[in-house]
XYZ file of C-alpha atoms in Angstrom:
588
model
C 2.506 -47.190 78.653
C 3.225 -50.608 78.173
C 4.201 -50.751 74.634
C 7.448 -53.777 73.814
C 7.912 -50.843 71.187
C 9.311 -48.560 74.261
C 12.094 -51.421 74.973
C 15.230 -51.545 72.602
C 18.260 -53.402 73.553
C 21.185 -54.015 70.934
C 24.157 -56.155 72.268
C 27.168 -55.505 70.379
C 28.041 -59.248 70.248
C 24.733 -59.963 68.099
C 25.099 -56.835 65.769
C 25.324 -59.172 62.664
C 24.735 -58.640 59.116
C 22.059 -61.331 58.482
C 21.723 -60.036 54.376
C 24.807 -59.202 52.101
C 23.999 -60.247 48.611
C 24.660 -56.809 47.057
C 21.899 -54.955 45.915
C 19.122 -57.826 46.334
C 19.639 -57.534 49.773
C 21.384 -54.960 51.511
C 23.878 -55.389 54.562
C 23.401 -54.787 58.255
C 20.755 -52.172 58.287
C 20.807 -48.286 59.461
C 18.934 -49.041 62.618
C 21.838 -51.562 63.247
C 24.549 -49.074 62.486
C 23.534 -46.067 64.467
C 22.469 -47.946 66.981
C 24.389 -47.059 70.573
C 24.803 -49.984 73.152
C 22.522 -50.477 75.853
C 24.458 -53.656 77.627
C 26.411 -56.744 76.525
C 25.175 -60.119 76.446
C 27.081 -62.964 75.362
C 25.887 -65.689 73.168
C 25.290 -67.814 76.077
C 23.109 -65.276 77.549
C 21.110 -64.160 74.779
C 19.696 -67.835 74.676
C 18.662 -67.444 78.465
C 14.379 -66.370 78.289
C 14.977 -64.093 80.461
C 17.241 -62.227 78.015
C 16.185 -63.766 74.299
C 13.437 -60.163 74.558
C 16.674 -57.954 74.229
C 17.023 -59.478 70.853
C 13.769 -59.708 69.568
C 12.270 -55.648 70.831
C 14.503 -55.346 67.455
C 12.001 -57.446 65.156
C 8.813 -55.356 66.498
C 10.746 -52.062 66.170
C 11.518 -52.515 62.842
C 7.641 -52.394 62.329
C 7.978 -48.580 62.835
C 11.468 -47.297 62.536
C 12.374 -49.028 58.746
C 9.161 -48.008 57.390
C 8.295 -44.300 56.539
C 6.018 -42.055 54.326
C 7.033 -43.070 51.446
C 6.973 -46.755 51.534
C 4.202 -47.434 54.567
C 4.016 -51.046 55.502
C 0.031 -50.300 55.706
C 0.555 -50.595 51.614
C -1.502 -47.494 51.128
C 0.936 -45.501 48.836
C 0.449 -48.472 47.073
C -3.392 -48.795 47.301
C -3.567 -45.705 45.259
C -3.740 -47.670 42.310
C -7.468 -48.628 43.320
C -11.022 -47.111 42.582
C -10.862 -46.300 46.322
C -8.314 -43.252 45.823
C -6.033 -40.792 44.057
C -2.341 -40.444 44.693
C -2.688 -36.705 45.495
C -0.608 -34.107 46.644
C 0.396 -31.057 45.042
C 0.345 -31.984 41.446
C 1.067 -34.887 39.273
C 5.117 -34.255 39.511
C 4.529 -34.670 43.009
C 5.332 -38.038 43.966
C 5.473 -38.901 39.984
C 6.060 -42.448 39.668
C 3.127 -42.863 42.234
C 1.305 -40.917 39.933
C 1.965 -43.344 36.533
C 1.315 -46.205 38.903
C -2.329 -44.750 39.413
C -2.677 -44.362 35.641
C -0.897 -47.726 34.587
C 1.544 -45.457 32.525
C 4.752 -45.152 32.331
C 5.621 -46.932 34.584
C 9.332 -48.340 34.867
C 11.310 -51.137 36.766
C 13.841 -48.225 37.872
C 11.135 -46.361 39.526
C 12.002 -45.566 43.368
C 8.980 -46.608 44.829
C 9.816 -50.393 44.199
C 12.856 -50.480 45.507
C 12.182 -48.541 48.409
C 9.370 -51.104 49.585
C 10.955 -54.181 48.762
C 14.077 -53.079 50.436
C 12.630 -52.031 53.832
C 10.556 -55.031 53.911
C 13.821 -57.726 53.600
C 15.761 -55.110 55.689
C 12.739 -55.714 58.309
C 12.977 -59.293 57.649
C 16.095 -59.830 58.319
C 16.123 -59.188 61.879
C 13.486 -61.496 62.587
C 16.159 -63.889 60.953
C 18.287 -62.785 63.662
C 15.805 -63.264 66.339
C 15.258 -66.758 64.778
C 18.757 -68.052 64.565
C 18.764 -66.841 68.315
C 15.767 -68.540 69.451
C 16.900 -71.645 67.700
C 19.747 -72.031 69.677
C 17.606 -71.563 73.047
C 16.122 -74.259 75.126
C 13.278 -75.458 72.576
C 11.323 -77.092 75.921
C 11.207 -73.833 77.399
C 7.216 -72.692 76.922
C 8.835 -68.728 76.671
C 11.071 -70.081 74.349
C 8.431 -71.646 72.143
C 5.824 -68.670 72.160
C 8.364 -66.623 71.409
C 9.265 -67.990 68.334
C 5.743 -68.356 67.224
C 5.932 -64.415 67.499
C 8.842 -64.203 64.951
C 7.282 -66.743 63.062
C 3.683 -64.328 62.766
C 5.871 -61.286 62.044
C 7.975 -63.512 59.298
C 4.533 -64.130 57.653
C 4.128 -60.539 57.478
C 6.501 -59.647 55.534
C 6.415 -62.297 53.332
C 2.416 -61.679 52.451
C 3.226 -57.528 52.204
C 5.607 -58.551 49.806
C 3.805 -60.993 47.977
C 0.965 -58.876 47.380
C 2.698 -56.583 46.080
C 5.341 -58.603 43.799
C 3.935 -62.004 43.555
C 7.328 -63.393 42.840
C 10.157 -63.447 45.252
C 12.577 -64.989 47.484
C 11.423 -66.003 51.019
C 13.851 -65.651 53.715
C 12.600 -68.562 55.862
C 15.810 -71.080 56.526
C 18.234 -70.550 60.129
C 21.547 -69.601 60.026
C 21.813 -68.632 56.280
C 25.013 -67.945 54.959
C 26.138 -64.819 52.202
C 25.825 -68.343 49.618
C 22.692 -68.763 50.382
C 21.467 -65.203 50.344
C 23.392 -65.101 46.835
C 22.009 -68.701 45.352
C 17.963 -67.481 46.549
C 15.230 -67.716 43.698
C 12.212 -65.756 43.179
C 10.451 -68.702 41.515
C 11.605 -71.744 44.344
C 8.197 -72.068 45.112
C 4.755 -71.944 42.698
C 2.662 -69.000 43.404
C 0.124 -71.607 45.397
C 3.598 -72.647 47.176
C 4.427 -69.130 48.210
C 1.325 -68.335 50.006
C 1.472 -72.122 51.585
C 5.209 -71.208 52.775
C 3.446 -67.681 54.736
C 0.771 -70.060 56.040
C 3.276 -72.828 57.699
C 4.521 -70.062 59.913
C 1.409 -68.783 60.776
C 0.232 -72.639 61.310
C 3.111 -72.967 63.864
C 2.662 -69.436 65.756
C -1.078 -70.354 65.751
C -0.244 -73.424 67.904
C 1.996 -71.946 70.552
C 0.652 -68.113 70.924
C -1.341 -67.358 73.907
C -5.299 -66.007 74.143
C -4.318 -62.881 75.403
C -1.098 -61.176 76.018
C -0.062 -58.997 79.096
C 1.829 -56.555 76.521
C -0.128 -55.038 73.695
C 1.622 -55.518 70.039
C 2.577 -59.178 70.958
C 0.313 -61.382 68.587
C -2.123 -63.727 70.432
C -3.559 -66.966 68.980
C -7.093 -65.262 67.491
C -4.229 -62.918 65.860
C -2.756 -65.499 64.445
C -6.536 -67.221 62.924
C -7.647 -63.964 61.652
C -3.771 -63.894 59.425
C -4.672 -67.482 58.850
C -7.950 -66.780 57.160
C -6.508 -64.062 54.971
C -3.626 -65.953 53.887
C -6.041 -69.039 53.032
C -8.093 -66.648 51.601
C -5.434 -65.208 49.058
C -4.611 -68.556 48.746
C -7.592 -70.195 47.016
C -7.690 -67.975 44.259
C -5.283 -69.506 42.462
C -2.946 -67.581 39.784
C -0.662 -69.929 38.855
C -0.133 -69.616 35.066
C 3.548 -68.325 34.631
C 2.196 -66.274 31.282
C -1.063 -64.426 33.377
C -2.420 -63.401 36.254
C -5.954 -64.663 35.907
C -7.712 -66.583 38.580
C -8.010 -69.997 37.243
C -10.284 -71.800 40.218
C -11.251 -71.394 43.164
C -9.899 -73.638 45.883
C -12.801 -75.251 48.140
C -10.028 -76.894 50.655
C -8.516 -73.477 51.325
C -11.883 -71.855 51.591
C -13.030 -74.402 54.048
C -9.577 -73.683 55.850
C -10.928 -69.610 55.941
C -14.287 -71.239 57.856
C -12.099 -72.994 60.240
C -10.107 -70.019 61.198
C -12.944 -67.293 61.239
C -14.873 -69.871 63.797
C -16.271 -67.502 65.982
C -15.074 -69.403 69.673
C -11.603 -68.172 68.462
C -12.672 -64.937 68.451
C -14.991 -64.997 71.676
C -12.947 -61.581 73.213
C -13.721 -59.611 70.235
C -16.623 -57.494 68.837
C -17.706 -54.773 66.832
C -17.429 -51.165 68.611
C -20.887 -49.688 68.680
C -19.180 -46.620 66.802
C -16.785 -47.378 64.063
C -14.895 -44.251 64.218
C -13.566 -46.150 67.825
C -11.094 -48.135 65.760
C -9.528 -44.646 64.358
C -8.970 -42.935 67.617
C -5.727 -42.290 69.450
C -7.138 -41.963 73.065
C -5.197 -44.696 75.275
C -9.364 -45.336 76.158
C -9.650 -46.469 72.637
C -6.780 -47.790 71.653
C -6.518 -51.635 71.364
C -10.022 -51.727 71.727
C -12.632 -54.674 71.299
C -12.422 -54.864 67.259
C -8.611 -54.448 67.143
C -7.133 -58.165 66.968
C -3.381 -57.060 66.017
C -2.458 -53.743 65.756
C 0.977 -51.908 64.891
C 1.803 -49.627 68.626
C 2.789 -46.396 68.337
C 3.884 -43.783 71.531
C 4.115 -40.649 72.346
C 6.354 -38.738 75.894
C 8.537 -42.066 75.886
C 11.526 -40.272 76.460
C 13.091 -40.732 72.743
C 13.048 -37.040 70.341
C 9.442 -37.350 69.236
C 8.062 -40.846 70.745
C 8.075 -44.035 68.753
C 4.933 -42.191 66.597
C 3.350 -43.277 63.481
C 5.536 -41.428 60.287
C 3.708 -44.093 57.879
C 0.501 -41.352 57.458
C 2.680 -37.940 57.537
C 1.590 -37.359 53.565
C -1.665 -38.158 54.141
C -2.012 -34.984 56.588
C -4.108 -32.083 54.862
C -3.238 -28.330 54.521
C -4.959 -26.537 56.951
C -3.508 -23.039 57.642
C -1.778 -22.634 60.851
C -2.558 -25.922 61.786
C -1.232 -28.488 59.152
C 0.486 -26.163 57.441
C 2.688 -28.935 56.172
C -0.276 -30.754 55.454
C 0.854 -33.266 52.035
C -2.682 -33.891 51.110
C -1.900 -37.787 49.610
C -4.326 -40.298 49.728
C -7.914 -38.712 48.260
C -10.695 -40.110 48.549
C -12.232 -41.149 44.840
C -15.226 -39.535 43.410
C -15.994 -43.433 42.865
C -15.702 -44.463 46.573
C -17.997 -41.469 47.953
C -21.031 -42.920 45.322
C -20.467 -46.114 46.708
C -21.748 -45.340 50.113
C -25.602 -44.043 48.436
C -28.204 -46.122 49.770
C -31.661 -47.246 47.745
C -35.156 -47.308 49.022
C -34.596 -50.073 50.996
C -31.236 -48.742 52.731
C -29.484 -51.303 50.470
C -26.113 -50.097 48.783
C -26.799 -49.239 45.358
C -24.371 -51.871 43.732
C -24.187 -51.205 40.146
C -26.518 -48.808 40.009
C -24.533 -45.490 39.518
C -25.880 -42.248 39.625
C -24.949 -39.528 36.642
C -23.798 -36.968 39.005
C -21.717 -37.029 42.006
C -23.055 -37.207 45.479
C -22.594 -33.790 47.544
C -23.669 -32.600 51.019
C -27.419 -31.118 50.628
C -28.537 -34.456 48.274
C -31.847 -35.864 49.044
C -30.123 -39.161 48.538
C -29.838 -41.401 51.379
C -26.511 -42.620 52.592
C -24.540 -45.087 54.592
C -23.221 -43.091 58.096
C -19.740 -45.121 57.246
C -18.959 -42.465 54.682
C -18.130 -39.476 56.615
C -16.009 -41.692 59.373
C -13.973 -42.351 55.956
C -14.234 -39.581 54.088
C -13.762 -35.557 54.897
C -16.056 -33.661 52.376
C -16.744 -29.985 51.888
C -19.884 -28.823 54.089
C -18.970 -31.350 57.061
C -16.017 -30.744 59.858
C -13.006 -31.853 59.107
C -12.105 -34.942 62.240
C -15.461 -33.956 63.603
C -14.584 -30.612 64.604
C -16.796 -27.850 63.928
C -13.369 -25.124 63.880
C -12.341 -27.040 60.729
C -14.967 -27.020 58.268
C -14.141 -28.566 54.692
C -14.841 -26.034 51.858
C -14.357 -26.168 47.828
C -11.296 -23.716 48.322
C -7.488 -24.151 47.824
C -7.586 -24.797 51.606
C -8.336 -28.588 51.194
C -6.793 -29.132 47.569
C -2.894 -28.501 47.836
C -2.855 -29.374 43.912
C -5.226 -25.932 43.587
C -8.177 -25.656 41.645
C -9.792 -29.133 43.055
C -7.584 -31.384 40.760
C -7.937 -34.586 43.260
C -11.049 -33.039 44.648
C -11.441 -31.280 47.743
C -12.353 -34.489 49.761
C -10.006 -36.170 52.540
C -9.061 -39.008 54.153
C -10.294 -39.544 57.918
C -9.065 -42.919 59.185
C -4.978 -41.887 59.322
C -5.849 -38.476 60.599
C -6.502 -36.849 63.731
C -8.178 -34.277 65.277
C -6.330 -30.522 65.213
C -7.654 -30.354 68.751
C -5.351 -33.007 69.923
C -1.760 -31.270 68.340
C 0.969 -31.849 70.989
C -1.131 -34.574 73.072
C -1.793 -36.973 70.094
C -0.648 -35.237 66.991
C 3.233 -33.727 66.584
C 4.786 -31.502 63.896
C 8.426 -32.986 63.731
C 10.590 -31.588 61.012
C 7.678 -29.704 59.899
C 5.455 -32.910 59.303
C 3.020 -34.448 60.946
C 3.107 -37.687 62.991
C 0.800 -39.338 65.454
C 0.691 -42.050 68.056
C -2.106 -43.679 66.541
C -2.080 -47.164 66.548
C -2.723 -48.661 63.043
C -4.712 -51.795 63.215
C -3.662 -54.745 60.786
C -6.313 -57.052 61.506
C -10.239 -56.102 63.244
C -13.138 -58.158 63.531
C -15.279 -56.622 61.171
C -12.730 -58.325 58.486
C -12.642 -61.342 60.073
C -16.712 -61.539 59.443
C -16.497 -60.510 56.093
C -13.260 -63.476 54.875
C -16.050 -65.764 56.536
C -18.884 -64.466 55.010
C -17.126 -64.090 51.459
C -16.063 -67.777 51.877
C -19.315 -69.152 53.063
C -20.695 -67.006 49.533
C -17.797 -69.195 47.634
C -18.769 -72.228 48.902
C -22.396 -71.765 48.274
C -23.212 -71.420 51.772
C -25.402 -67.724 50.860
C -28.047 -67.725 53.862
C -24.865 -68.032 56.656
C -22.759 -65.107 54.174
C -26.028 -62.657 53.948
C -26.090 -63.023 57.922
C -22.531 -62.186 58.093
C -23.034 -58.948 56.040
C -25.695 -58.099 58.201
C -23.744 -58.330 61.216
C -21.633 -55.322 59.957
C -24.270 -53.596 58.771
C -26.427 -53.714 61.840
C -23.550 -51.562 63.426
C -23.525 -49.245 60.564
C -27.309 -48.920 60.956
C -26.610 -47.941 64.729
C -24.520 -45.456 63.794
C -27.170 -43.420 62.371
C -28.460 -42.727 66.336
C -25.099 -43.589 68.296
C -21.951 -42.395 66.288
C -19.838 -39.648 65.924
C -21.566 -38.464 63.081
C -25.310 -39.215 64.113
C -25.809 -35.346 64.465
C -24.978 -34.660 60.964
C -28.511 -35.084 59.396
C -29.704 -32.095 61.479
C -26.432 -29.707 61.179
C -25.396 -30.906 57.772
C -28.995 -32.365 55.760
C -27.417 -35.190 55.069
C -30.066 -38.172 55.058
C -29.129 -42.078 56.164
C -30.066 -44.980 55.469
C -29.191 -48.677 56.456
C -30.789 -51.512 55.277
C -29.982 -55.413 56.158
C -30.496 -58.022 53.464
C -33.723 -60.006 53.314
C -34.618 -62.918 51.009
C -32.668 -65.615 48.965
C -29.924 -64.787 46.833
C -27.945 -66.959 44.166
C -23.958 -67.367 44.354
C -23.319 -64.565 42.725
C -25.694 -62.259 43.796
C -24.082 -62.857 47.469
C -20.691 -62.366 46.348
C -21.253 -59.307 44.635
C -22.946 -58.529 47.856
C -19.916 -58.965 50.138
C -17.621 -57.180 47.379
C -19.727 -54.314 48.210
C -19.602 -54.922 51.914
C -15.956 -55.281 52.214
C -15.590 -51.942 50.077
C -18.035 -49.771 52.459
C -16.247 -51.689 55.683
C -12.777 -51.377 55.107
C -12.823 -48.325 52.585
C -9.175 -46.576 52.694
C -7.710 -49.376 54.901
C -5.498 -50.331 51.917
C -7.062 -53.463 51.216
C -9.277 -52.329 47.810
C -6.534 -52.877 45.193
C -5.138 -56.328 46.370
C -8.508 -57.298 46.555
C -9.441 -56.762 43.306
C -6.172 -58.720 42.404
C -7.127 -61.927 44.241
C -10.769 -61.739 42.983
C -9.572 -61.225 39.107
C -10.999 -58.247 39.292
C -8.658 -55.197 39.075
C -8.510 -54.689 34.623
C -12.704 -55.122 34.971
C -13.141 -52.426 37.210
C -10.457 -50.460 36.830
C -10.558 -49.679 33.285
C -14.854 -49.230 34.003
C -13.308 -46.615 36.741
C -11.001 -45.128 34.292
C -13.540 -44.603 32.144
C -16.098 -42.671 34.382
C -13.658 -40.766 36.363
C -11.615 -40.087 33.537
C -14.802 -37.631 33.162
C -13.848 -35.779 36.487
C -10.573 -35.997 37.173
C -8.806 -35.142 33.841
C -5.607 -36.603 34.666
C -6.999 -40.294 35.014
C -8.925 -39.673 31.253
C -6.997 -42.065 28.581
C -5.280 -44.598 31.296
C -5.744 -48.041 30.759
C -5.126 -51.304 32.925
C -3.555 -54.099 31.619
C -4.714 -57.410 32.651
C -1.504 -59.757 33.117
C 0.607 -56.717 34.029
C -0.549 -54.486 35.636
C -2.019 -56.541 38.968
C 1.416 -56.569 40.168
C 4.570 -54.256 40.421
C 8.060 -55.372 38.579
C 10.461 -56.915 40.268
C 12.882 -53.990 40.404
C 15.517 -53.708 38.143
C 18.670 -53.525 40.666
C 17.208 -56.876 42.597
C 16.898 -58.249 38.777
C 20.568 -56.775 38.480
C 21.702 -58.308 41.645
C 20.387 -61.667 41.721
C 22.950 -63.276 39.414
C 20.239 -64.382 37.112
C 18.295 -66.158 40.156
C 14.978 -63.795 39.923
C 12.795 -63.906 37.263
C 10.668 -61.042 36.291
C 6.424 -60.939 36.695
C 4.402 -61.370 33.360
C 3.546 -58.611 31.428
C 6.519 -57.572 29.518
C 8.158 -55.270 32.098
């Protein structure tokens, strides 16, 4: 398999602690500790191309062995605060503070789940800043040279727009050859919010240039990598929250919207294209894998002579009970009650919008449906992964909590089929783990940032074709899918419509809302969407209210616009910053 994630090579001469400012940022990481050496390079070496890989395998390693269940760099722990999903698990104790995020109560700087992301992400971080410093010192005529530090430069971005999204305020670790001073003396307010995301977007602007079209190993970013970041950033970007006191959208910027057209252009993206059958993008099979939607995608790997394979431990809570199968199965990560209505389809094969049914939709309605929902969503009287030996029932069996308190519904895109344990799938230390490849960026959200800023700019006709380019796969789905069969074994009914006629602004962006909710449902974009559209306290406390009907434990919660949008800054980086970080709005 040829996967740069197989290749790790630590030189004792460049173990160095990068980050030492106390708390705020830890030292020289646990990977680098533990760590036995492979060979020696000197200094002189390591800035030879033929060796500068050695240092930075470290930077794309980190993508898998810093993160873990708890704190996924997918975000989706932290996407649990959306309509899209409950927290889960066996009860509310069960991954508590999780659990008051989800309800906006409660909720305290000292809770775990801050520190734990922001920490892995800097710790992460910091060894691109090693690979930098190294790189900088390198031949800068050298073309391997140059691509190569367009590569740390795309994974720098990362990190920084993870974090941002989730903390809006805080320090960017984008200068060479920092000192412990300088680590000590960094801000969390140096730039303006608008300044942040433009920081994120110079390295992407500078990878963009140099990366290749294609890349001989998968995992490396290539150039249409690189636009479809681009786009995203630019598209946080031009909602612009810059009031120090709120976290409102104030306007909308045309410039960076425009900037979202230029990258989405679709010549930069001639080598991609929707797979016929969206379930495609969620499959382990090598066939599969890195497929033609997947523009970047995080490798994993299984027989690669390490104790379990460099495997995906991100999704290990998201795993179902099943007995004798997952029987560690953590159950995290439920589908909503909310999301499931979504997918119901009108006369026309249209998505409903705001036109909510009274009860909830079940297998056996006459109601018509989009075939995306059960390639996202596991519910009882369908096969749990598409395998009839598994079939999802209202029984303890698929609700670890008991008694249906998150519902007896299941995630599908993280999971994988039962069939496939020990060839795909792997119980290590009693959880579950898979080689899975989890894609960051596919084309299907590359249509829909260009469609939602062509709707922005008042461009409607070109955004309504856009939609309808994801929804004409959908509708083929309903004939040539995994799940095609399922109106004959399960009486389910489908129905895909494509939009017709003239719409108005608004009507078009409510449109692509919709369309980017039904596309990319449990992907762990929902929540920080609804934060860059202004959104989140509007429909969340609407979702709050109706759901509070269902699932007791969300009855009474309450979002608070200006707070809640983002998490605190937590309260040992505010401890350890020597007064240099300043906390986010909303009286934390």
């Amino acid at each position: 398999m040829n996967k740069i994630t197989k290749r790790l090579l630590i030189a004792p001469s460049l173990i160095i602690c990068q980050l030492s400012i106390g708390v705020a940022f830890t030292s020289c990481s646990d990977f680098l500790d533990k760590q036995t050496p492979q060979a020696t390079l000197t200094q002189d070496e390591v800035k030879d191309p033929r060796y500068i890989d050695d240092v930075l395998v470290s930077a794309y390693a980190g993508l898998i062995a810093i993160e873990d269940m708890n704190s996924s760099f997918s975000l989706w722990n932290y996407d649990t605060r959306s309509d899209d999903a409950y927290v889960g698990g066996s009860s509310n104790s069960d991954g508590e503070p999780f659990h008051r995020l989800e309800k906006c109560e409660g909720v305290m700087t000292t809770d775990w789940p801050f520190s734990s992301i922001w920490n892995k992400l800097y710790k992460y971080l910091s060894r691109i800043s090693l690979s930098m410093d190294m790189l900088a010192a390198a031949d800068q005529n050298n073309p391997v040279i140059q691509q190569r530090t367009g590569e740390m430069k795309f994974l720098r971005a990362y990190g920084h727009f993870q974090l941002k999204r989730l903390f809006k305020k805080i320090p960017f670790v984008n200068k060479l050859n920092m000192t412990e001073e300088d680590y000590n003396n960094l801000s969390n307010t140096e730039y303006t919010n608008d300044e942040g995301w433009q920081q994120i977007i110079n390295d992407l602007e500078d990878a963009y240039a140099v990366l290749p079209v294609t890349q001989t190993e998968k995992g490396r970013p290539t150039k249409a990598a690189a636009a479809a970041f681009l786009a995203k950033v630019y598209l946080y970007k031009a909602y612009h929250q810059d009031e120090p006191t709120s976290n409102r959208v104030t306007s909308i910027s045309e410039e960076d919207l425009r900037k979202v057209i230029e990258y989405t252009n679709p010549q930069i993206f001639a080598n991609y294209s929707l797979e016929a059958d969206m379930h495609n993008n969620f499959r382990p099979e090598e066939m599969y894998e890195n497929g033609q939607e997947s523009i970047w995608a995080i490798q994993y790997s299984r027989n690669d002579g390490s104790l379990y394979g460099n495997l995906n431990f991100a999704f290990r809570l998201i795993v179902p009970y099943i007995p004798e199968v997952h029987d560690s199965g953590n159950d995290f990560y439920k589908p909503s009650f909310d999301l499931i209505d979504a997918f119901r389809t009108n006369s026309d094969g249209l998505p409903r919008l705001d036109d909510y049914a009274a009860t909830d939709y079940e297998i056996g309605s006459n109601e018509t449906v989009d075939p995306r929902l059960f390639i996202t969503v596991g519910m009882p009287g369908t096969p749990y992964m598409f395998n009839t030996n598994y079939m999802i029932t209202k029984n303890n069996t698929w609700s670890r909590a008991g008694g249906g308190l998150y519902g007896y519904n299941v995630s599908l895109k993280q999971n994988v089929d039962p069939a496939l344990t020990d060839i795909y799938t792997f119980n290590c230390d009693n959880q579950w783990a898979s080689s899975m490849n989890r894609i960051v960026f596919r084309y299907a959200d590359v249509l829909l940032m260009r469609a939602e800023a062509q709707a922005q700019l008042g461009n409607t006709t070109e955004a309504i074709a856009l939609v309808n380019q994801v929804r004409d796969r959908a509708a083929g789905m309903i004939t040539a899918s995994v799940v095609s069969n399922y109106p004959n074994k399960y009486g389910v009914h489908y129905a895909v419509g494509k939009y017709n006629g003239t719409y108005s602004k608004e009507e078009t962006m409510k449109i692509v809302k919709m369309e980017r909710r039904l596309e990319l449902a449990m992907e762990y974009e929902r929540f920080f969407d609804l934060v860059r559209w202004g959104d989140a306290a509007t429909v969340m406390n609407k979702f709050y209210a109706t759901e509070g009907n269902k699932i007791n434990f969300l009855a009474g919660s309450h979002f608070t616009a200006n707070k809640n949008e983002y998490l605190p800054v937590p309260h040992e980086q505010m401890s350890a910053s020597n007064g240099h970080y300043t906390q986010n709005c909303g009286q934390w």
